[in-house]
Short mmCIF file of C-alpha atoms in Angstrom, two decimals:
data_model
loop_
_atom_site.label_atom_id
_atom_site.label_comp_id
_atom_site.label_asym_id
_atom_site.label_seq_id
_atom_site.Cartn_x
_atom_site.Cartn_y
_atom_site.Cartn_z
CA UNK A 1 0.00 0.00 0.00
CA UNK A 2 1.45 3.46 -0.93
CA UNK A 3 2.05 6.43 1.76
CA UNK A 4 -1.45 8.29 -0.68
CA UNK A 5 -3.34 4.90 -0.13
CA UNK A 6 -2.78 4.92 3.52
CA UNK A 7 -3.74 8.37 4.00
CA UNK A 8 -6.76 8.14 2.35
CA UNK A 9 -7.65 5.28 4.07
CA UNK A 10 -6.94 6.72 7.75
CA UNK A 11 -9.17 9.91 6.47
CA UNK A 12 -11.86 7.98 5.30
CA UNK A 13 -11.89 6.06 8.86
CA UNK A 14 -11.84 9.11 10.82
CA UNK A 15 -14.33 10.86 8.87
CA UNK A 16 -16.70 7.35 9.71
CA UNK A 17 -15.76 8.25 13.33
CA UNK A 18 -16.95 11.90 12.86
CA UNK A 19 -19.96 10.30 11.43
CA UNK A 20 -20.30 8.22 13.71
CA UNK A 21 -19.72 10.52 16.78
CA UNK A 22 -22.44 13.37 14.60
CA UNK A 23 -25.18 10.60 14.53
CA UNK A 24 -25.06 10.20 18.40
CA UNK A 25 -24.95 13.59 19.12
CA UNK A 26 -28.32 14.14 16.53
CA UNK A 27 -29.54 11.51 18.52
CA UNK A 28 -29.02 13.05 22.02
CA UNK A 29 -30.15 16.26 21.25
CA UNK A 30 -33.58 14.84 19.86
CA UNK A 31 -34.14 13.08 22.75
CA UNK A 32 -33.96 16.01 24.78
CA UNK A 33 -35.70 18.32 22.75
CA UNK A 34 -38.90 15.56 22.42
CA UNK A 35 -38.76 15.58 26.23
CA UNK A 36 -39.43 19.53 26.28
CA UNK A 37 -35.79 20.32 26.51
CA UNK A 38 -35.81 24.30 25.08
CA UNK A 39 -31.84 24.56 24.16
CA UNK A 40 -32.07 21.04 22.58
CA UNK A 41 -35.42 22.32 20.73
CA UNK A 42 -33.62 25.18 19.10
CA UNK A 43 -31.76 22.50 16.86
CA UNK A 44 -34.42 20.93 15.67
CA UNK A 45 -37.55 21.59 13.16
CA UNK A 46 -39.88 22.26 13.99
CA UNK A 47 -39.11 24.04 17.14
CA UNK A 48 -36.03 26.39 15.54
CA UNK A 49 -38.29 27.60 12.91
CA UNK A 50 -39.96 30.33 15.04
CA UNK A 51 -37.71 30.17 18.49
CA UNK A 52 -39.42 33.13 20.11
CA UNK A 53 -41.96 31.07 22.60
CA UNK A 54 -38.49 29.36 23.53
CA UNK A 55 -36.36 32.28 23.86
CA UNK A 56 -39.33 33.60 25.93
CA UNK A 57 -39.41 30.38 27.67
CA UNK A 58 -35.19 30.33 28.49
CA UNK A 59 -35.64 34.29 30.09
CA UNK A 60 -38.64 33.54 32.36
CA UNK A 61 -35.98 31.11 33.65
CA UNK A 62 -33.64 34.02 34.52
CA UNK A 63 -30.80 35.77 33.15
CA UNK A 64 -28.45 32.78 33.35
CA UNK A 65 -29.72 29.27 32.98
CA UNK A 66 -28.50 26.24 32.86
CA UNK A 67 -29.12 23.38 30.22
CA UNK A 68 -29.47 19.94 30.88
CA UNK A 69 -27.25 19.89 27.73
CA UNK A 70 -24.74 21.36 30.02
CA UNK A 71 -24.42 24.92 28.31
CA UNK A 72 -25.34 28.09 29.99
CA UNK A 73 -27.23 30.26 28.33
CA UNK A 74 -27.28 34.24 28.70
CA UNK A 75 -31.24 35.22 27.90
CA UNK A 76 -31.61 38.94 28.22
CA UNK A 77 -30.46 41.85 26.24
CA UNK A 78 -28.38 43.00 30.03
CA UNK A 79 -26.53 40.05 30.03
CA UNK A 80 -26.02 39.33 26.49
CA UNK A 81 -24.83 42.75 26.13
CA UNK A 82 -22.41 42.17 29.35
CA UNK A 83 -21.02 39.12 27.90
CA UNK A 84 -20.13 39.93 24.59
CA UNK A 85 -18.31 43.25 25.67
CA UNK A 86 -16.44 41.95 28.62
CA UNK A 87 -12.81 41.33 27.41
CA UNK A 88 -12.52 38.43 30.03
CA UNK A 89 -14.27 36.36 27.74
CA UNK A 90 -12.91 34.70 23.86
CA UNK A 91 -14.19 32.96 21.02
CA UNK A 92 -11.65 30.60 21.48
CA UNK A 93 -10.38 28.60 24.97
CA UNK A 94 -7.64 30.20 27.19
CA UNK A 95 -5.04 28.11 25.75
CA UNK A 96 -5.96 29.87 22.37
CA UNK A 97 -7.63 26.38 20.57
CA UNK A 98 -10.91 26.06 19.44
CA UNK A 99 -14.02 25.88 21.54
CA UNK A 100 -15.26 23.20 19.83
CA UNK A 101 -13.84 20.11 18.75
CA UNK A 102 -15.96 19.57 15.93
CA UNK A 103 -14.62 23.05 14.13
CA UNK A 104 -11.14 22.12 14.95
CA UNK A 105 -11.46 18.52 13.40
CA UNK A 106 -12.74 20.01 10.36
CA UNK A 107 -10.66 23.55 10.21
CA UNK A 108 -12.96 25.41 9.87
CA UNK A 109 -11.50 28.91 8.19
CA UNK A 110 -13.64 31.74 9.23
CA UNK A 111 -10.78 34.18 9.99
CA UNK A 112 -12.33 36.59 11.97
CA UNK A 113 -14.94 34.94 13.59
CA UNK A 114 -12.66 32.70 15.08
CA UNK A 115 -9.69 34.30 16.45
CA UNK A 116 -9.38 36.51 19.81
CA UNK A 117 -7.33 39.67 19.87
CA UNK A 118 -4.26 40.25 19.46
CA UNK A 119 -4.84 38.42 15.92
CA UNK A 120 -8.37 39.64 15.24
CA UNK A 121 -7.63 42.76 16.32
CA UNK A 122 -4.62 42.89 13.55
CA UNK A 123 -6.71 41.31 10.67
CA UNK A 124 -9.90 43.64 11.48
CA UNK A 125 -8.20 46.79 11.52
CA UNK A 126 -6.67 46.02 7.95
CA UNK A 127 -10.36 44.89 6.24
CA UNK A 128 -12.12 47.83 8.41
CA UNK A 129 -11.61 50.64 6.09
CA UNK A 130 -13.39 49.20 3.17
CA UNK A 131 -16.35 48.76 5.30
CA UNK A 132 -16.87 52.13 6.89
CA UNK A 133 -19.68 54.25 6.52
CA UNK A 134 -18.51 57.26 4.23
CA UNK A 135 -16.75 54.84 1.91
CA UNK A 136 -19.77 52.88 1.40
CA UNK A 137 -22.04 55.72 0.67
CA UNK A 138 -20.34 55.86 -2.62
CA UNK A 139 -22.03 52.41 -3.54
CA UNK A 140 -25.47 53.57 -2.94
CA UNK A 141 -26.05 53.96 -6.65
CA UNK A 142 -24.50 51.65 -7.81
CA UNK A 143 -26.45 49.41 -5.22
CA UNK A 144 -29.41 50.79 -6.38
CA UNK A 145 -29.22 50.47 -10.10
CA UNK A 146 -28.43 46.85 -9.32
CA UNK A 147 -31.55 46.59 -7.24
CA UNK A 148 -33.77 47.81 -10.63
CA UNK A 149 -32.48 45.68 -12.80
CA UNK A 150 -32.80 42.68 -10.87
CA UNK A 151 -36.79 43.68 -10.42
CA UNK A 152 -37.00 44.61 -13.83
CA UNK A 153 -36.13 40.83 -14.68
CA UNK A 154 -38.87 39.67 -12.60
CA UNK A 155 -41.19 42.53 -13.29
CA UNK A 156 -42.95 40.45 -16.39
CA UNK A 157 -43.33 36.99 -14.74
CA UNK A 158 -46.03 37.68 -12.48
CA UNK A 159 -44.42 35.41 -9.42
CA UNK A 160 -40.82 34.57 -8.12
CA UNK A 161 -38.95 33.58 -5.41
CA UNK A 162 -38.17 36.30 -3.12
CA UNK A 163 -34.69 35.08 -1.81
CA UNK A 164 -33.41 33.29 -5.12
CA UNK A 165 -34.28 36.09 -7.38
CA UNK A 166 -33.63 39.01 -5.18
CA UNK A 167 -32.72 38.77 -1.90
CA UNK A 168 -29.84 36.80 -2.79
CA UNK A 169 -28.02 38.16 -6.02
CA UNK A 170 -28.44 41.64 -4.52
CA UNK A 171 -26.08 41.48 -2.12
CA UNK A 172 -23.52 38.58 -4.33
CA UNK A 173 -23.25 41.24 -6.87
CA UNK A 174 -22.49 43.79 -4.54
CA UNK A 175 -19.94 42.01 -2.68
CA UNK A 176 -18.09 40.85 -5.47
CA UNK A 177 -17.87 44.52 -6.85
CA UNK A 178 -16.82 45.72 -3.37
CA UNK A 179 -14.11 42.81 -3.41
CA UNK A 180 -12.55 43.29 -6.98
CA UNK A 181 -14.14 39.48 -8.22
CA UNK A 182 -15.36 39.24 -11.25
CA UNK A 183 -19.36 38.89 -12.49
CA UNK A 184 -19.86 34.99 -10.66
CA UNK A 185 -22.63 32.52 -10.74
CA UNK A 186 -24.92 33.85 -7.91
CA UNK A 187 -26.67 30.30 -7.36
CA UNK A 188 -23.04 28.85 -6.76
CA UNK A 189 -21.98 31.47 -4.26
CA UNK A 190 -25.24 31.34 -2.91
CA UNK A 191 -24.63 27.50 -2.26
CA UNK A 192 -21.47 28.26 -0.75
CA UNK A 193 -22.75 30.73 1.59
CA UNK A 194 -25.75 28.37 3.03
CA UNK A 195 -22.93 25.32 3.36
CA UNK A 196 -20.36 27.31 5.25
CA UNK A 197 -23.24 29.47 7.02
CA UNK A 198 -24.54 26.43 8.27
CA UNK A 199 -21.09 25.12 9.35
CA UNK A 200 -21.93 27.92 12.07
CA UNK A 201 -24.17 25.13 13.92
CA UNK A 202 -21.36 22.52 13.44
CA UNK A 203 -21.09 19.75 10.93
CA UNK A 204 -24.79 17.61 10.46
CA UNK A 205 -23.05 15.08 8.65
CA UNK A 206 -20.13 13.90 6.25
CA UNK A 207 -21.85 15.39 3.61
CA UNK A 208 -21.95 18.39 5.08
CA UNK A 209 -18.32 18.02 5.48
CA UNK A 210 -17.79 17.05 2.10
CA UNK A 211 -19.51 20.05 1.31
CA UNK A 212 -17.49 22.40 3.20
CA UNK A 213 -14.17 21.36 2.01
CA UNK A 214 -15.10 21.60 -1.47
CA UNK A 215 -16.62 24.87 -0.76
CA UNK A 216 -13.22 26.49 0.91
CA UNK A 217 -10.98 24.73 -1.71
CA UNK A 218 -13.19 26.23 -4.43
CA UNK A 219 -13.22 29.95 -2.66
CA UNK A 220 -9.67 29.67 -1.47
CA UNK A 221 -8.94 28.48 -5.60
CA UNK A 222 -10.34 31.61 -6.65
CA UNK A 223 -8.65 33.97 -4.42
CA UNK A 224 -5.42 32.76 -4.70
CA UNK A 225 -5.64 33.69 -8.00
CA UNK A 226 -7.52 36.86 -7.58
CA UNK A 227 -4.38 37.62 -5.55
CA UNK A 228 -1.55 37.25 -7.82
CA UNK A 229 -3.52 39.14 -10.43
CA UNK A 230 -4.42 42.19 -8.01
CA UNK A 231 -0.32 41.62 -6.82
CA UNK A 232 -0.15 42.37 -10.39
CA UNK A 233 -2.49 45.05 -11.16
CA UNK A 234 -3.57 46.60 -7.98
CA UNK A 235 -6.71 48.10 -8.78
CA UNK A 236 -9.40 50.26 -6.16
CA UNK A 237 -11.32 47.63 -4.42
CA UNK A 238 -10.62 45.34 -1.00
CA UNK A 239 -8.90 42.75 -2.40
CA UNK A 240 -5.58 45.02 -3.73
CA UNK A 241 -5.40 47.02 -0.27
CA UNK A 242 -5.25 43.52 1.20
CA UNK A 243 -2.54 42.20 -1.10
CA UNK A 244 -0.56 45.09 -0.10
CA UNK A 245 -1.21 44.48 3.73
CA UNK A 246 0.64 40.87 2.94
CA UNK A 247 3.48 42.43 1.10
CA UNK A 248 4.48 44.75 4.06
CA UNK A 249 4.32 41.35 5.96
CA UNK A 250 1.36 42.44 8.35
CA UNK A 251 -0.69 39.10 7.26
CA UNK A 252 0.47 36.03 6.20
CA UNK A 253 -0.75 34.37 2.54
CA UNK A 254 -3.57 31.75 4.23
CA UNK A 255 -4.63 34.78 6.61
CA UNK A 256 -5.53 36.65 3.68
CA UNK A 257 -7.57 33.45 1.93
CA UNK A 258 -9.21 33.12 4.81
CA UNK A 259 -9.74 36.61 5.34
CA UNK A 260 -10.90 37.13 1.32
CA UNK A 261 -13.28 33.84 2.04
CA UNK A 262 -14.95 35.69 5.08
CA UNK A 263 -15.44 38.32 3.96
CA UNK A 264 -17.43 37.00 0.77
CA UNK A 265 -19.49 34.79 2.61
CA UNK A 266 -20.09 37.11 5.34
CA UNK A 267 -20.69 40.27 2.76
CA UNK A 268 -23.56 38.48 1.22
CA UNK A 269 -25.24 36.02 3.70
CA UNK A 270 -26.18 38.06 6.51
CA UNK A 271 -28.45 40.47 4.17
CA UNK A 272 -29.72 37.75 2.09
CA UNK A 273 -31.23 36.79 5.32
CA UNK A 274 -32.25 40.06 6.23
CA UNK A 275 -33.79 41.11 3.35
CA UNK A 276 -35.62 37.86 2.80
CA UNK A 277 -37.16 38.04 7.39
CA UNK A 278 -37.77 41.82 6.68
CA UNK A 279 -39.66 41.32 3.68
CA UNK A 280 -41.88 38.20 5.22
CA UNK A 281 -42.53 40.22 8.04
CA UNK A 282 -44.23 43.30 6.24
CA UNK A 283 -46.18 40.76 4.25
CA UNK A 284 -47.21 38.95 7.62
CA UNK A 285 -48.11 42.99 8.79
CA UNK A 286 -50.32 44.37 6.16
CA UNK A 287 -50.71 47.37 8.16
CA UNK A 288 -46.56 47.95 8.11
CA UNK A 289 -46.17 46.94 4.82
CA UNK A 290 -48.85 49.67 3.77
CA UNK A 291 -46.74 52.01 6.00
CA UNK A 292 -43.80 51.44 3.82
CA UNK A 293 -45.56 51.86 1.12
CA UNK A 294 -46.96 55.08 1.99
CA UNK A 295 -43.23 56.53 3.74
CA UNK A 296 -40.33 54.94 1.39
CA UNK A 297 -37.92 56.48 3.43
CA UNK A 298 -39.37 54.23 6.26
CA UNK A 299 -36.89 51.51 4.94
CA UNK A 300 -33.82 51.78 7.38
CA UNK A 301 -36.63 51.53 10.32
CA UNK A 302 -37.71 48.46 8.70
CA UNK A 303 -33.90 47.32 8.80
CA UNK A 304 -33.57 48.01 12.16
CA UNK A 305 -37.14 46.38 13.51
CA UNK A 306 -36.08 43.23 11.34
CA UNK A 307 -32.69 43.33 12.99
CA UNK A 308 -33.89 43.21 16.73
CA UNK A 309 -37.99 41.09 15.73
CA UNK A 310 -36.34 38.30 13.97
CA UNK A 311 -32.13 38.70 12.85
CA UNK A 312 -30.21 36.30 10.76
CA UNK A 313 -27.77 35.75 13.34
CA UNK A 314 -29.39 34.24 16.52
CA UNK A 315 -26.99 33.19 18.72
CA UNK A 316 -23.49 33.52 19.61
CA UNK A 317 -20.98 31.29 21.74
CA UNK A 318 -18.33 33.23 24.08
CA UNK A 319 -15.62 31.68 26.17
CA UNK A 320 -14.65 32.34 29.86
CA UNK A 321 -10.47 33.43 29.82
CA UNK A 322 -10.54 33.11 33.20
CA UNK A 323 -12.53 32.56 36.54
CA UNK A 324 -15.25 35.19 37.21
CA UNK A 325 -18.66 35.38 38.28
CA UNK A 326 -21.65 36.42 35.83
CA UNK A 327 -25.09 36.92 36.74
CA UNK A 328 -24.07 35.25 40.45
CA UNK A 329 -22.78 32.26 39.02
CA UNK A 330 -18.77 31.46 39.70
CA UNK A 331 -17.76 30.25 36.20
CA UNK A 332 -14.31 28.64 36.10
CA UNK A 333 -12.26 29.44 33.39
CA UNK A 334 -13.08 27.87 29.49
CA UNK A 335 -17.08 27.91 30.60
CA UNK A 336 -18.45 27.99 27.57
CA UNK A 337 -21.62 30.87 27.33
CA UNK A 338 -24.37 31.01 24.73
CA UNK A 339 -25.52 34.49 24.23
CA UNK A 340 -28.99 34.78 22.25
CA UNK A 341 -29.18 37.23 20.49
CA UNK A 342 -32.79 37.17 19.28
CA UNK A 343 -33.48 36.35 22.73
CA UNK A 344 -32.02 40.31 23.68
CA UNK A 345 -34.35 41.91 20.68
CA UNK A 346 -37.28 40.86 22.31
CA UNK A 347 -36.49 41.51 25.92
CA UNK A 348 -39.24 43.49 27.17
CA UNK A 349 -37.30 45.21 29.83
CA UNK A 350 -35.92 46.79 26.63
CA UNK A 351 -38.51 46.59 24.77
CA UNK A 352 -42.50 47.08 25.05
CA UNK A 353 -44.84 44.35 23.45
CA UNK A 354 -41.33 43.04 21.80
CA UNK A 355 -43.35 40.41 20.14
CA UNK A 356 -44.86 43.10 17.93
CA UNK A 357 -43.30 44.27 14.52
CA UNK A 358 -44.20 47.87 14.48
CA UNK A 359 -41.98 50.39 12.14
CA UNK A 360 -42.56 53.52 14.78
CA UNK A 361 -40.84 51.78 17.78
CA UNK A 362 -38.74 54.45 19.54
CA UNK A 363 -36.05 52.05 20.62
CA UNK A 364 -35.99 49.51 17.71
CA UNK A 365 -31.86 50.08 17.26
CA UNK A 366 -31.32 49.33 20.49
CA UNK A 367 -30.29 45.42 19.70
CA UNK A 368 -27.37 42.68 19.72
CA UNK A 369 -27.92 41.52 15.78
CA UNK A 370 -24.57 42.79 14.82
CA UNK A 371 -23.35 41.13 18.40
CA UNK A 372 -21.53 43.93 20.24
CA UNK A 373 -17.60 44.35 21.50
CA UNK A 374 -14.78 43.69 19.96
CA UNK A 375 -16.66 41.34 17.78
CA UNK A 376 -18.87 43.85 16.45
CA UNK A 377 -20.33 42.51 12.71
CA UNK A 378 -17.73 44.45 10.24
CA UNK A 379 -20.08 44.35 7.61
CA UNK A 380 -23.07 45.79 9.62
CA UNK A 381 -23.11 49.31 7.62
CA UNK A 382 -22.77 47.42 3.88
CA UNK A 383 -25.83 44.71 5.57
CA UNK A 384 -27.83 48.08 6.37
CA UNK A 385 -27.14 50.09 3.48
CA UNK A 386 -28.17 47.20 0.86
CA UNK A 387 -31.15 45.94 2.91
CA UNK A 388 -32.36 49.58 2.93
CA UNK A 389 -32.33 50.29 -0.74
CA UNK A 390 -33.99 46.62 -0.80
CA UNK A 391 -36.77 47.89 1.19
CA UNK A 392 -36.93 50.93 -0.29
CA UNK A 393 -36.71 49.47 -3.90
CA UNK A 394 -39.98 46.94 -3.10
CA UNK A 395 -41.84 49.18 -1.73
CA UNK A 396 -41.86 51.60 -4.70
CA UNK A 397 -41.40 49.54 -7.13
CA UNK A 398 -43.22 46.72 -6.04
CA UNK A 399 -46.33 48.03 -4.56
CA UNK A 400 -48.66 44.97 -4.98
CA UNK A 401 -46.18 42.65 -3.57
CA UNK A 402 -47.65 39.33 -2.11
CA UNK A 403 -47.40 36.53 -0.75
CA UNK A 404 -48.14 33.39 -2.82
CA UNK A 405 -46.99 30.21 -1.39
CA UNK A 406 -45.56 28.83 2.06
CA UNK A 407 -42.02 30.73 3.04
CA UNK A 408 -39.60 27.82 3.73
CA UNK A 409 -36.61 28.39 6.78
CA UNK A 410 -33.38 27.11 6.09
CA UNK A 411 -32.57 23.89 8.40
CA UNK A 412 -30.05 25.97 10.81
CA UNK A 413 -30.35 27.20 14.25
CA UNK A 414 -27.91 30.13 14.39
CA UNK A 415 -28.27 31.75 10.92
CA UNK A 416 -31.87 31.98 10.68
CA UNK A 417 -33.16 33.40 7.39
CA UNK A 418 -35.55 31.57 4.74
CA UNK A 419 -34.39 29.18 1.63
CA UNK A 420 -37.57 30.16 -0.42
CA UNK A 421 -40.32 33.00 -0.56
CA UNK A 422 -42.99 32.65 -3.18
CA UNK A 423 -44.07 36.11 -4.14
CA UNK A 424 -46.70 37.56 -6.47
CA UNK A 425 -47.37 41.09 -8.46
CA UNK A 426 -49.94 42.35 -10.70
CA UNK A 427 -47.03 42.22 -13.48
CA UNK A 428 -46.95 46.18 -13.39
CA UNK A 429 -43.43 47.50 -12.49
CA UNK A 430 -43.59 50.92 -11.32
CA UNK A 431 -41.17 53.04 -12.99
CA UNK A 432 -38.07 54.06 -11.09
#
């Protein structure tokens, strides 16, 4: 047997153990979450499909409660808050590996979203300036025109899928203009975004494995050569500011893949998601989507009441550095803590009748979507900005917009968006 032979056959046995060790969990986790188990319910359908009565559930509890998974779980938009900004805690363990064991038998490459300062720190402070406020202004247009022509290809069809035909190339185009990439297939990035969004919850299988190495080795294909050609020909877009980062040695070559690969999949997922909850919420509120209707320049309150009723990102995991006490609780150091996020936006110590989507909520922005601290969502002000000329954009242009079939969610727990929207017009486009 050669040395290739052997390798291949001692990946294909561990990968049987992952398997293996995936099916039990799966099998755990159901148990609990049939017995009335509310963490264990938020990883299954049909329970993580609308989490609010269990996020409502978890904070009548308290502020702090305990599993009988074994994770604790912060509940309120106080604590969540508290958690995320205290510096005592990581994304990774004190020892610097990875929280979970799953993501480090996999490697799972998500750059920023995976590293604690002094590295994170580093790599976000050479990708923030693409992603500030005054720069992206200058895309508005350009986000716009984008916007029309996509609803002038569905104008003439009478129905189409919200998130496939809309939601999603929006922001794909967008990013890959913001990043330098050339025009891509939008259903194949699309694909890549829901396999390595989803890696978020962990791997579900050895598919889903599968799936994510061919997804990375694909991306990290494709920016390896975007890189030698922007090394090149620099030219006025992320991508060449970052190759220049790596020549004055403040990255290394794989930090930038990874960082290129994040910042893709993270440009385009989280407002796929938010367009496609904003949009099923002012169809589920006639009276808010008439509102919109009425006010176009409504649409960044409708951002920011999807953001904190029902964001794409749900949850987020943070990692004791050291012994401290939260909420009462001693926690020794490398206690893991689950902060929900959508759990915060409907507080109603924050919050009035949070269950209620209402566009003229005085405190709407006040909400963890983006998370908060040092791990504050880069891309929040691109997310915003696109989502609001989305909303905008339907509203005017759109003005008969309905539903006309069952929205389907995506099978994840921690990215919570939808994988279809039927939609109907009258076939009349109004004119831009």
């Amino acid at each position: 047997m050669s040395a290739s032979q052997a390798r291949t056959g001692q990946s294909r046995f561990a990968e049987l153990g992952l398997g293996a060790r995936l099916i039990a969990q799966g099998a755990l986790t159901w148990f609990f979450a049939k017995r009335g188990e509310p963490v264990a319910r938020l990883l299954h359908a049909p329970w993580r499909d609308d989490p609010y009565p269990i996020y409502r559930e978890l904070r009548d509890r308290g502020p702090l409660v305990r599993s009988k998974l074994g994770a604790l779980v912060a509940t309120t938009h106080q604590l969540c808050d508290e958690v995320l900004r205290d510096r005592r805690f990581g994304v990774r363990t004190s020892d610097g590996s990875y929280g979970d064991p799953t993501a480090a038998a996999v490697e799972l490459q998500l750059s920023l979203l995976e590293l604690d300062p002094p590295d994170h720190s580093r790599l976000r402070k050479l990708a923030a300036p693409a992603f500030r406020p005054r720069r992206l202004e200058t895309y508005r247009e350009r986000i716009e025109l984008i916007a029309d022509e996509l609803l002038d290809r569905v104008a003439e069809r009478g129905e189409f899928d919200l998130v496939r035909d809309f939601a999603g190339p929006l922001p794909i185009r967008v990013i890959c203009e913001l990043l330098g990439l050339p025009p891509l297939d939008a259903e194949r990035l699309a694909h890549h975004g829901r396999v390595l969004a989803g890696a978020l919850d962990g791997v579900r299988s050895t598919r889903h494995l599968r799936q994510m190495r061919e997804s990375f080795a694909e991306l990290d294909a494709m920016f390896e050569r975007l890189i030698e050609q922007r090394r090149a020909d620099p030219g006025e877009d992320v991508v060449s500011d970052l190759v220049a980062a790596l020549d004055e040695d403040k990255l290394t070559g794989a930090e930038l893949v990874q960082l290129c690969d994040l910042l893709l999949v993270a440009g385009f997922e989280t407002t796929v998601n938010l367009i496609g909850n904003g949009t099923l919420a002012l169809l589920r509120n006639p009276d808010q989507w008439a509102r919109l209707r009425a006010e176009p320049d409504l649409a960044p309150a409708v951002v920011e009441e999807t953001l904190r009723w029902d964001p794409p990102v749900q949850m987020t995991m943070r990692i004791a550095h050291e012994p401290l006490e939260l909420a009462g609780r001693r926690l020794a150091a490398d206690t893991p803590v689950l902060a929900l996020l959508a759990a915060a936006g409907r507080d109603p110590a924050v919050h009035p009748d949070p269950d209620r989507f209402d566009l003229d909520r005085p405190d709407r922005a006040d909400h963890l979507a983006f998370s908060s601290g040092v791990h504050y969502c880069l891309g929040a002000p691109l997310a915003r900005l696109e989502a609001e000329v989305a909303f905008r954009a339907l509203a005017t242009r759109l003005p008969h917009l309905r539903r006309a079939g069952a929205a389907t969610r995506r099978p994840t727990s921690i990215i919570h968006g939808l994988a279809a929207l039927p939609v109907a017009t009258n076939r009349t486009l109004s004119p831009t």
